[in-house]
PDB file of C-alpha atoms in Angstrom:
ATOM      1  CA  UNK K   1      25.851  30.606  33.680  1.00 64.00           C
ATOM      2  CA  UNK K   2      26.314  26.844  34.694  1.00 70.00           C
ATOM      3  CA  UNK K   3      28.158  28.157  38.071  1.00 76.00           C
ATOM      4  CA  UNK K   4      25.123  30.961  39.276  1.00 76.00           C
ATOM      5  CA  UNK K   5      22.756  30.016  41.924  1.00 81.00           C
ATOM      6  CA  UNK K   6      20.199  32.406  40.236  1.00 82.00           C
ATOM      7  CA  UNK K   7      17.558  31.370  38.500  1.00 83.00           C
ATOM      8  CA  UNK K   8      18.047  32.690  34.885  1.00 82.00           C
ATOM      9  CA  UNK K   9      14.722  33.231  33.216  1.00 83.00           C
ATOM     10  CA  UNK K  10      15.328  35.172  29.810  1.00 85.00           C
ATOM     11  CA  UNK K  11      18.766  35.932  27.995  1.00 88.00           C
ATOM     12  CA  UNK K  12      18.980  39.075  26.080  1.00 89.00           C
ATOM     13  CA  UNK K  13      22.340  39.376  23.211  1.00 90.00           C
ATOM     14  CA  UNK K  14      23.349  43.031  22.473  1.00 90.00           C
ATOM     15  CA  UNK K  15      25.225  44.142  19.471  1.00 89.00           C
ATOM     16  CA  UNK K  16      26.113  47.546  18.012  1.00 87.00           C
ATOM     17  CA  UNK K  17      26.158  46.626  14.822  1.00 86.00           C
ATOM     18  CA  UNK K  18      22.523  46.868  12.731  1.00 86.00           C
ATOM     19  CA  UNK K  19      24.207  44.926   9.792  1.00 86.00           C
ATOM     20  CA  UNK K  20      24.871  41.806  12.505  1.00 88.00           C
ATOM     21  CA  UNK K  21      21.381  42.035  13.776  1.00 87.00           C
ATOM     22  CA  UNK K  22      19.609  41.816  10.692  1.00 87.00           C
ATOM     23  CA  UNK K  23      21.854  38.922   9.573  1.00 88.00           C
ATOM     24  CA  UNK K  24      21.078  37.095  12.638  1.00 87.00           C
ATOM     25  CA  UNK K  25      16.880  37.413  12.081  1.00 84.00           C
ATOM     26  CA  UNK K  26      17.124  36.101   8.552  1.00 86.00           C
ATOM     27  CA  UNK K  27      17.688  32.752   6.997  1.00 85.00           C
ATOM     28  CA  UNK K  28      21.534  32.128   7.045  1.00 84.00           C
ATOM     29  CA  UNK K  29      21.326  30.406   3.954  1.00 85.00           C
ATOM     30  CA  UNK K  30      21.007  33.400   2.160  1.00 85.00           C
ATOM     31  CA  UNK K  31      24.651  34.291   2.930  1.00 86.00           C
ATOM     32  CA  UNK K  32      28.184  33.418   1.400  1.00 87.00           C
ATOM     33  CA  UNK K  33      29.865  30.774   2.719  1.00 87.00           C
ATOM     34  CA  UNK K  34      31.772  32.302   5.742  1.00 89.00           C
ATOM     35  CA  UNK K  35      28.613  34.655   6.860  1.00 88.00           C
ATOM     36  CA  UNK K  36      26.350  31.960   6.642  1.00 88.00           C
ATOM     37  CA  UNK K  37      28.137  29.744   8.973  1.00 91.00           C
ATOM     38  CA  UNK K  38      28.608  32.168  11.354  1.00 91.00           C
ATOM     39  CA  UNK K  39      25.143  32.836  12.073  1.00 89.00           C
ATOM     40  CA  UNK K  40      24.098  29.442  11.880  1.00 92.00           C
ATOM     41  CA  UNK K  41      25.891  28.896  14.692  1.00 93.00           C
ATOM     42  CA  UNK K  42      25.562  31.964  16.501  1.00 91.00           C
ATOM     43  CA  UNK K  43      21.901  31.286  15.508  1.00 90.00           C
ATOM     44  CA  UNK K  44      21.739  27.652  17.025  1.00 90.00           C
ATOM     45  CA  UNK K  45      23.813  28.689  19.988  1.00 90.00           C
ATOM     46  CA  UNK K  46      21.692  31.233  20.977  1.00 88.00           C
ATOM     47  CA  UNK K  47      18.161  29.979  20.076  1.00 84.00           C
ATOM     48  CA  UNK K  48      15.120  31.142  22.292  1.00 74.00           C
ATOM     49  CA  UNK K  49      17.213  34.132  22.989  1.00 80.00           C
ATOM     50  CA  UNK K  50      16.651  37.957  22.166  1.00 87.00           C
ATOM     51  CA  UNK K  51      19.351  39.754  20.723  1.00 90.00           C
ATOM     52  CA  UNK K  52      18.791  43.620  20.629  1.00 90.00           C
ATOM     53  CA  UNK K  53      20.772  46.699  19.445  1.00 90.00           C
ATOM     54  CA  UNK K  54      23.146  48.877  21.767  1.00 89.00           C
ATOM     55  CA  UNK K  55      24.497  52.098  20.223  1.00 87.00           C
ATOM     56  CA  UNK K  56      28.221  52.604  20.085  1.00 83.00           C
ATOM     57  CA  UNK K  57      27.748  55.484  22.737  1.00 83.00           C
ATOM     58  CA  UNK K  58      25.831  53.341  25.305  1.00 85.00           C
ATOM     59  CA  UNK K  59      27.879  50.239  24.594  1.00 86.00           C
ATOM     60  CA  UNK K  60      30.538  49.594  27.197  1.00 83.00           C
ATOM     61  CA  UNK K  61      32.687  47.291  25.578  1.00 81.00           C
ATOM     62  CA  UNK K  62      33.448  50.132  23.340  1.00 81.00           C
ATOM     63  CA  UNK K  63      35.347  51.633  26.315  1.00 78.00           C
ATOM     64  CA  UNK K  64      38.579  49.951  26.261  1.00 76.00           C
ATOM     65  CA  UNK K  65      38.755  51.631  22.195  1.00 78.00           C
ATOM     66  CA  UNK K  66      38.066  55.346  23.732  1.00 75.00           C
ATOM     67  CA  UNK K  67      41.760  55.949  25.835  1.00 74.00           C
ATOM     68  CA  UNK K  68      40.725  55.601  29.159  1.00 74.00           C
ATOM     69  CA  UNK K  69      43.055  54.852  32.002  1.00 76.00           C
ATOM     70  CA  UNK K  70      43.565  52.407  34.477  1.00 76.00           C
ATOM     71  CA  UNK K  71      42.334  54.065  36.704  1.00 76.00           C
ATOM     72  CA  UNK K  72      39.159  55.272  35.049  1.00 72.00           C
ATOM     73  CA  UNK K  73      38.308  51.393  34.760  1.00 71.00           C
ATOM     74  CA  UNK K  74      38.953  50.741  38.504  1.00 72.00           C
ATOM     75  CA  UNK K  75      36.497  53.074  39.913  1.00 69.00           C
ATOM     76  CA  UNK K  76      32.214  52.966  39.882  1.00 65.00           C
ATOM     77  CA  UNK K  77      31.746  53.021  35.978  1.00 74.00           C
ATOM     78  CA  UNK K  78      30.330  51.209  33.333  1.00 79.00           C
ATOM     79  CA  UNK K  79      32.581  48.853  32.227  1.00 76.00           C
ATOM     80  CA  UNK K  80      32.423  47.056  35.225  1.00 77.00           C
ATOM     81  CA  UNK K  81      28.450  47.603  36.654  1.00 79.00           C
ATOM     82  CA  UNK K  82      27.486  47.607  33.355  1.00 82.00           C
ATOM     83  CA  UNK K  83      25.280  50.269  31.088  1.00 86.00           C
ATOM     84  CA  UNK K  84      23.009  52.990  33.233  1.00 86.00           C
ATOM     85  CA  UNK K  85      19.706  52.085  31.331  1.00 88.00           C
ATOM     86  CA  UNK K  86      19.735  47.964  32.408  1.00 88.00           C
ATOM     87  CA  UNK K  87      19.207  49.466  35.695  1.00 87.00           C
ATOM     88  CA  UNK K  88      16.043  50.622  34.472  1.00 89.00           C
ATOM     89  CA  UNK K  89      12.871  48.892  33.072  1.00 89.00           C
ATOM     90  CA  UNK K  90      12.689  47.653  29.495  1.00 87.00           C
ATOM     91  CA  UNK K  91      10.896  50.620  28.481  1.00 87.00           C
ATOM     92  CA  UNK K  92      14.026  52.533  28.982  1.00 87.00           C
ATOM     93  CA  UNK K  93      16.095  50.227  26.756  1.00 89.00           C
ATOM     94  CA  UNK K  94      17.502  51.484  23.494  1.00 86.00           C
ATOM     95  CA  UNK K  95      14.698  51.668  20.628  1.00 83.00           C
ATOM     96  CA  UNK K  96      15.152  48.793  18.400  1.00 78.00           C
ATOM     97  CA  UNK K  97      16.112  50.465  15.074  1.00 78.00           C
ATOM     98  CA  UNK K  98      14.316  49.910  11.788  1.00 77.00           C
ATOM     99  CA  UNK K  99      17.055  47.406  10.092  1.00 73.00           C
ATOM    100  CA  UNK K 100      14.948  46.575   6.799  1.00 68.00           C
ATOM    101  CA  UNK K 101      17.421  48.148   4.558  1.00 61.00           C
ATOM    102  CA  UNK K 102      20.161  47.296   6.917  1.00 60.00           C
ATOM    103  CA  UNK K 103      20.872  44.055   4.584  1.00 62.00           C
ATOM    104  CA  UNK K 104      24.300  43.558   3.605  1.00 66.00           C
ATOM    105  CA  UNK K 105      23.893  42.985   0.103  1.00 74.00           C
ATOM    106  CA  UNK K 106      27.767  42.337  -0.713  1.00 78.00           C
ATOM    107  CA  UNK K 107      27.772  38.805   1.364  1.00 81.00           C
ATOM    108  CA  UNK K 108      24.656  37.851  -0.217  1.00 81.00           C
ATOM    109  CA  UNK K 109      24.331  34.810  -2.206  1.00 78.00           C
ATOM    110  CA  UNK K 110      23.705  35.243  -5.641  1.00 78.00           C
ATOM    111  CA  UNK K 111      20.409  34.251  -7.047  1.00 75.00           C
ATOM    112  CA  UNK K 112      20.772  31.169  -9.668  1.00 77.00           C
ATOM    113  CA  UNK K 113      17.882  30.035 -11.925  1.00 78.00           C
ATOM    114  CA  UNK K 114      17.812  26.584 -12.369  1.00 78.00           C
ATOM    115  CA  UNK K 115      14.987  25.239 -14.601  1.00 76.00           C
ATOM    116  CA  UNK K 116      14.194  21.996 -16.268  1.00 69.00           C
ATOM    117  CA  UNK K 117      12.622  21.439 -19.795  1.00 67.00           C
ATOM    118  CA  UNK K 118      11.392  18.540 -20.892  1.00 62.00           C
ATOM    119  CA  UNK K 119      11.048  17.564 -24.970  1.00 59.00           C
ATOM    120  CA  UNK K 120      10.114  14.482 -26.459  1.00 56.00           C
ATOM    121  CA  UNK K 121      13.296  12.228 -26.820  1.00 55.00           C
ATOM    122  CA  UNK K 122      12.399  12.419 -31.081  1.00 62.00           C
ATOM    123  CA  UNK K 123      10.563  15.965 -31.928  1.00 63.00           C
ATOM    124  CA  UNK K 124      10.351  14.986 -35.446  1.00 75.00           C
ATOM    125  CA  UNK K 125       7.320  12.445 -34.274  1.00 84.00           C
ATOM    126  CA  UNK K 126       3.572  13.588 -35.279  1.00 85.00           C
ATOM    127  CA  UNK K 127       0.924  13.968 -32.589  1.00 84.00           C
ATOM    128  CA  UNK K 128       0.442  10.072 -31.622  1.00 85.00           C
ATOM    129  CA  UNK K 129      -3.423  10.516 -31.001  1.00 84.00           C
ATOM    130  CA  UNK K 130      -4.148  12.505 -33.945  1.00 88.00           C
ATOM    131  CA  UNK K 131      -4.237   9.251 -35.762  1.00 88.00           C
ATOM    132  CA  UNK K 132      -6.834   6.864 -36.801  1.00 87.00           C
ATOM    133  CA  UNK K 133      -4.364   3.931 -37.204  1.00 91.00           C
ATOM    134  CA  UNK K 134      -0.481   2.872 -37.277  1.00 90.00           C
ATOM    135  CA  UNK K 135      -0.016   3.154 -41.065  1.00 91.00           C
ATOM    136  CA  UNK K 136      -1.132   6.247 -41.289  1.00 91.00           C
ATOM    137  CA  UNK K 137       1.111   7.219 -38.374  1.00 91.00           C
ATOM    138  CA  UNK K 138       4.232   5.740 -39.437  1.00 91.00           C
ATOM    139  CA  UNK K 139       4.441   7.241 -43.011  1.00 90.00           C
ATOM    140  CA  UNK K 140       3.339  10.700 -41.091  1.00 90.00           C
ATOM    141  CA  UNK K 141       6.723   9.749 -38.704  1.00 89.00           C
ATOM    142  CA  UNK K 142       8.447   8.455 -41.895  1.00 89.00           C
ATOM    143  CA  UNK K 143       7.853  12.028 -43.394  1.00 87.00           C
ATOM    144  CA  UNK K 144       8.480  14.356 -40.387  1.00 85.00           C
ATOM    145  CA  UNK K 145      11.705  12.188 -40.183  1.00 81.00           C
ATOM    146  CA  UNK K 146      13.416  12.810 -43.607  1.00 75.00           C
ATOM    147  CA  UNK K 147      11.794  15.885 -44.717  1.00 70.00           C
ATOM    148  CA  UNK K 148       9.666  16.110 -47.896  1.00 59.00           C
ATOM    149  CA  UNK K 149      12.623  15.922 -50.205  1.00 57.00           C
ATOM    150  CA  UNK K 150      13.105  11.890 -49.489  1.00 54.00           C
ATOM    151  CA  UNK K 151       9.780  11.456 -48.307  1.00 52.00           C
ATOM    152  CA  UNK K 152       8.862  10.550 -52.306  1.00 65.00           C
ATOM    153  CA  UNK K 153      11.046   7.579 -51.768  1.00 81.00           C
ATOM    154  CA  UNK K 154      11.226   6.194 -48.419  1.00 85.00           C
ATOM    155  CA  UNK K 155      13.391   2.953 -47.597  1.00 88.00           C
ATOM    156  CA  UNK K 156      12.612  -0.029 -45.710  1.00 90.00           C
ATOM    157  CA  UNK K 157      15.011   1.411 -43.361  1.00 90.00           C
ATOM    158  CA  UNK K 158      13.519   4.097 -42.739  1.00 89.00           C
ATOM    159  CA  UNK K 159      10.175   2.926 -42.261  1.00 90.00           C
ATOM    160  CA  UNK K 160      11.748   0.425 -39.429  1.00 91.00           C
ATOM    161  CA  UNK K 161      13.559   3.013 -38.151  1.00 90.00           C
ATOM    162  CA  UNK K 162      10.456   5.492 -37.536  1.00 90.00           C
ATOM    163  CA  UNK K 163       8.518   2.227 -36.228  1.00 91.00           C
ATOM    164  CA  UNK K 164      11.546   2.048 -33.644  1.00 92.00           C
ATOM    165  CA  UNK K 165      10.932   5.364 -32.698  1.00 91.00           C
ATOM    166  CA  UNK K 166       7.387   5.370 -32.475  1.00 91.00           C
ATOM    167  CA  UNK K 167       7.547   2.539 -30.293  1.00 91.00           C
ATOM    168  CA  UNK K 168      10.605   4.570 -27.481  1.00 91.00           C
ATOM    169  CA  UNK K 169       8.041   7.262 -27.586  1.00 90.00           C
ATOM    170  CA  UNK K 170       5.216   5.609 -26.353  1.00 90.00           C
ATOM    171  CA  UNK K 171       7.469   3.592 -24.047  1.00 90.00           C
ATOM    172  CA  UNK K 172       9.258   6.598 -22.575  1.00 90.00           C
ATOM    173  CA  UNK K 173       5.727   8.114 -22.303  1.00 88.00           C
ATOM    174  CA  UNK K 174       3.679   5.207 -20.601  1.00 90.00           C
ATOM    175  CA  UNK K 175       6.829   3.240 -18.524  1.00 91.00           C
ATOM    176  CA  UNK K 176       9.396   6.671 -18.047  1.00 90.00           C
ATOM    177  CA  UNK K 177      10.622   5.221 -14.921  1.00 92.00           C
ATOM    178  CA  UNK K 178      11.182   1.364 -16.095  1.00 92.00           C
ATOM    179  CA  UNK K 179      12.478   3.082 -19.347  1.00 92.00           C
ATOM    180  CA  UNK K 180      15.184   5.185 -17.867  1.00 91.00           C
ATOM    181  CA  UNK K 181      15.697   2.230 -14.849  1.00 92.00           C
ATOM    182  CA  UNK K 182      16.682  -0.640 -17.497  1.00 91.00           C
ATOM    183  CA  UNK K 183      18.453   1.945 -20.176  1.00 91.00           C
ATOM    184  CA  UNK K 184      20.708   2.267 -16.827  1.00 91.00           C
ATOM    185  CA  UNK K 185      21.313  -1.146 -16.222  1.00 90.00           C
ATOM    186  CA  UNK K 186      18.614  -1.481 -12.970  1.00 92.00           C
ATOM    187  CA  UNK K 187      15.796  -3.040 -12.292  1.00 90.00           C
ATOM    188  CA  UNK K 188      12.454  -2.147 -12.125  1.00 90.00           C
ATOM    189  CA  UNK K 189      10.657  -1.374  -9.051  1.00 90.00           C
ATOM    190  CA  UNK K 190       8.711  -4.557  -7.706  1.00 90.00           C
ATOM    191  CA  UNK K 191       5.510  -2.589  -7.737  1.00 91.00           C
ATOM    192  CA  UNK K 192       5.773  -2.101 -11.667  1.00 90.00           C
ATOM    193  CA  UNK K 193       3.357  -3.616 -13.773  1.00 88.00           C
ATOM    194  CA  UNK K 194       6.339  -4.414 -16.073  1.00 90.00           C
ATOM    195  CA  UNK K 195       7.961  -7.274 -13.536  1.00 89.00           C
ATOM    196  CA  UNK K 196       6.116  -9.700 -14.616  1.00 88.00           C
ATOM    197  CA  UNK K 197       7.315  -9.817 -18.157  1.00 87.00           C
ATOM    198  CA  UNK K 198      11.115 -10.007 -17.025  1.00 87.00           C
ATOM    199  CA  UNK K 199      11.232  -7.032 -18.975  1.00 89.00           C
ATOM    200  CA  UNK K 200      15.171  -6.582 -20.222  1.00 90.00           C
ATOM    201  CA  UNK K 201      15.964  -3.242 -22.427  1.00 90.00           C
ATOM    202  CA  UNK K 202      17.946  -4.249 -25.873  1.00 89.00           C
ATOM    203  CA  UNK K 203      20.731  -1.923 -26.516  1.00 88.00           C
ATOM    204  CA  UNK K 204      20.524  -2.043 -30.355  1.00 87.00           C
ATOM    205  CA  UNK K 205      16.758  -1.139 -30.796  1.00 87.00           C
ATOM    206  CA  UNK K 206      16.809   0.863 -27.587  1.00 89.00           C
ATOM    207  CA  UNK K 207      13.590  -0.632 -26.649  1.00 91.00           C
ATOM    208  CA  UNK K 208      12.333  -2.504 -23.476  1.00 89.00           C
ATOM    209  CA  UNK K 209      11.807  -6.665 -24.897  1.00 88.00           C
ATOM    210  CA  UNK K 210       9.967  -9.102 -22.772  1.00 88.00           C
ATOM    211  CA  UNK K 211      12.710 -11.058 -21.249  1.00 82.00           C
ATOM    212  CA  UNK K 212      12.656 -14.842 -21.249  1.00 70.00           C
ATOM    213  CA  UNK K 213      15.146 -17.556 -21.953  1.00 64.00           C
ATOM    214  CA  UNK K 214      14.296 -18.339 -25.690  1.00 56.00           C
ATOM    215  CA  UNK K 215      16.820 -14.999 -26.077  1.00 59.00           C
ATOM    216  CA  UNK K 216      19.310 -17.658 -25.665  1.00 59.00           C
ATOM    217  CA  UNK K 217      18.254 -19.292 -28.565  1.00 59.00           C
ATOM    218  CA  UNK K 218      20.249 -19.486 -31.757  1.00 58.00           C
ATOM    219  CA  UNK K 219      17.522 -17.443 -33.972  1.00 54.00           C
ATOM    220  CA  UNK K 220      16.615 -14.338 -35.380  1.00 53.00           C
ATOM    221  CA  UNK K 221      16.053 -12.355 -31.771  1.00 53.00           C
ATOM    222  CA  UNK K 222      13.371 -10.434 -33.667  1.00 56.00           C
ATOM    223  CA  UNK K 223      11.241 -13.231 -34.011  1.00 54.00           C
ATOM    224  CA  UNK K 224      12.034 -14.285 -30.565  1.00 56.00           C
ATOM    225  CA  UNK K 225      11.206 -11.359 -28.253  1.00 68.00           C
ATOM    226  CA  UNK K 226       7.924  -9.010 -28.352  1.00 83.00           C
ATOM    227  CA  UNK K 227       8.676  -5.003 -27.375  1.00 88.00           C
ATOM    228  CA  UNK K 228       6.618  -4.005 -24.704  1.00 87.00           C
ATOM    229  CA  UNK K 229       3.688  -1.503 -25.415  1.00 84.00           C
ATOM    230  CA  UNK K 230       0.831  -0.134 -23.581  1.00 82.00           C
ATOM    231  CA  UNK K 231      -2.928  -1.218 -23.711  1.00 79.00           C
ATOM    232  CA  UNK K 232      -3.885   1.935 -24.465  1.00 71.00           C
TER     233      UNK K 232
END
């Protein structure tokens, strides 16, 4: 088209081939692998074009398949001037044909679900805010922990242990980001409201701890560094 001297105003595609046309007006996306690339390009290559449908007996590249001879090609005929009815106005074109069940459902993609669920990171916890005040919530977490069989005789362990995991719960539920930033090994954003307090996540308690340099010191790093909670 580069070489003409015409003007070329509109571009019209023909195909004989309803399954082709309909893949070309949907998303290519929605094809396997080798489809969909094909129309993507044919898709970009011919964007802001029309392509319409031909039927096999009107289509003249369909010659060369029906035996003719030479000489049948060299004389006034179709294959070389081309299809009687683009001689004539567009009303005269072939009907477009109704191609909504024209899909080709074999190079279809296949439809995959993928969901996300999200559960507390201990289910065993109570309802935080159904309580009045920590002790009551802790030996409610120290029960829904062990059961009611060793819930007669709880251990100092596992009272600190349920006050560990009362405290990941409300940090995974008021700092989720920071949490799951430092339990990485990043840092925080430097809009959090944690940055301030150097915050530094402790691999044994699984906890964020305000950071500092007394960590360095030779005592009991309980006593030394606060976990970080939420005002409210």
């Amino acid at each position: 088209m580069k070489e003409l001297t015409l003007s070329i105003l509109s571009i019209t595609y023909w195909t004989d081939s309803t399954t082709v046309l309909t893949w070309l007006q949907s998303q290519s996306c929605r094809y396997k692998v080798f489809v969909g690339a094909r129309v993507a390009d044919i898709q970009e290559m011919t964007e802001g074009s029309v392509w319409r449908y031909v039927n096999s007996r009107d289509n003249p590249a369909d010659d060369i398949t029906r035996g003719l001879n030479l000489s049948q090609f060299l004389g006034h005929n179709r294959w070389s001037h081309g299809p009687t009815f683009l001689h004539q106005d567009e009303a005269f074109w072939p009907a477009i044909p109704d191609i909504s069940s024209s899909d080709d459902s074999a190079e279809l993609r296949k439809v995959t679900f993928c969901g996300h669920i999200s559960v507390p990171s201990d289910p065993c916890l109570p309802d935080i805010s159904t309580f009045s005040n920590f002790s009551e919530l802790l030996e409610a977490s120290v029960r829904a922990r062990h059961g009611a069989a060793t819930a007669s005789n709880p251990t100092a362990e596992d009272y600190k242990q349920a006050e560990l995991a009362l405290f990941r719960r409300v940090q995974r539920d008021c700092f989720p980001e920071e949490f799951d930033l430092l339990a990485s090994q990043k840092s925080v954003p430097t809009n959090s409201r944690l940055l301030t307090l150097a915050p530094e996540y402790d691999q044994e308690s699984l906890l964020i701890h305000v950071g500092g340099r007394l960590r360095r010191c030779d005592c009991i790093q309980s006593c030394l560094t606060l976990i970080i909670t939420s005002p409210s």
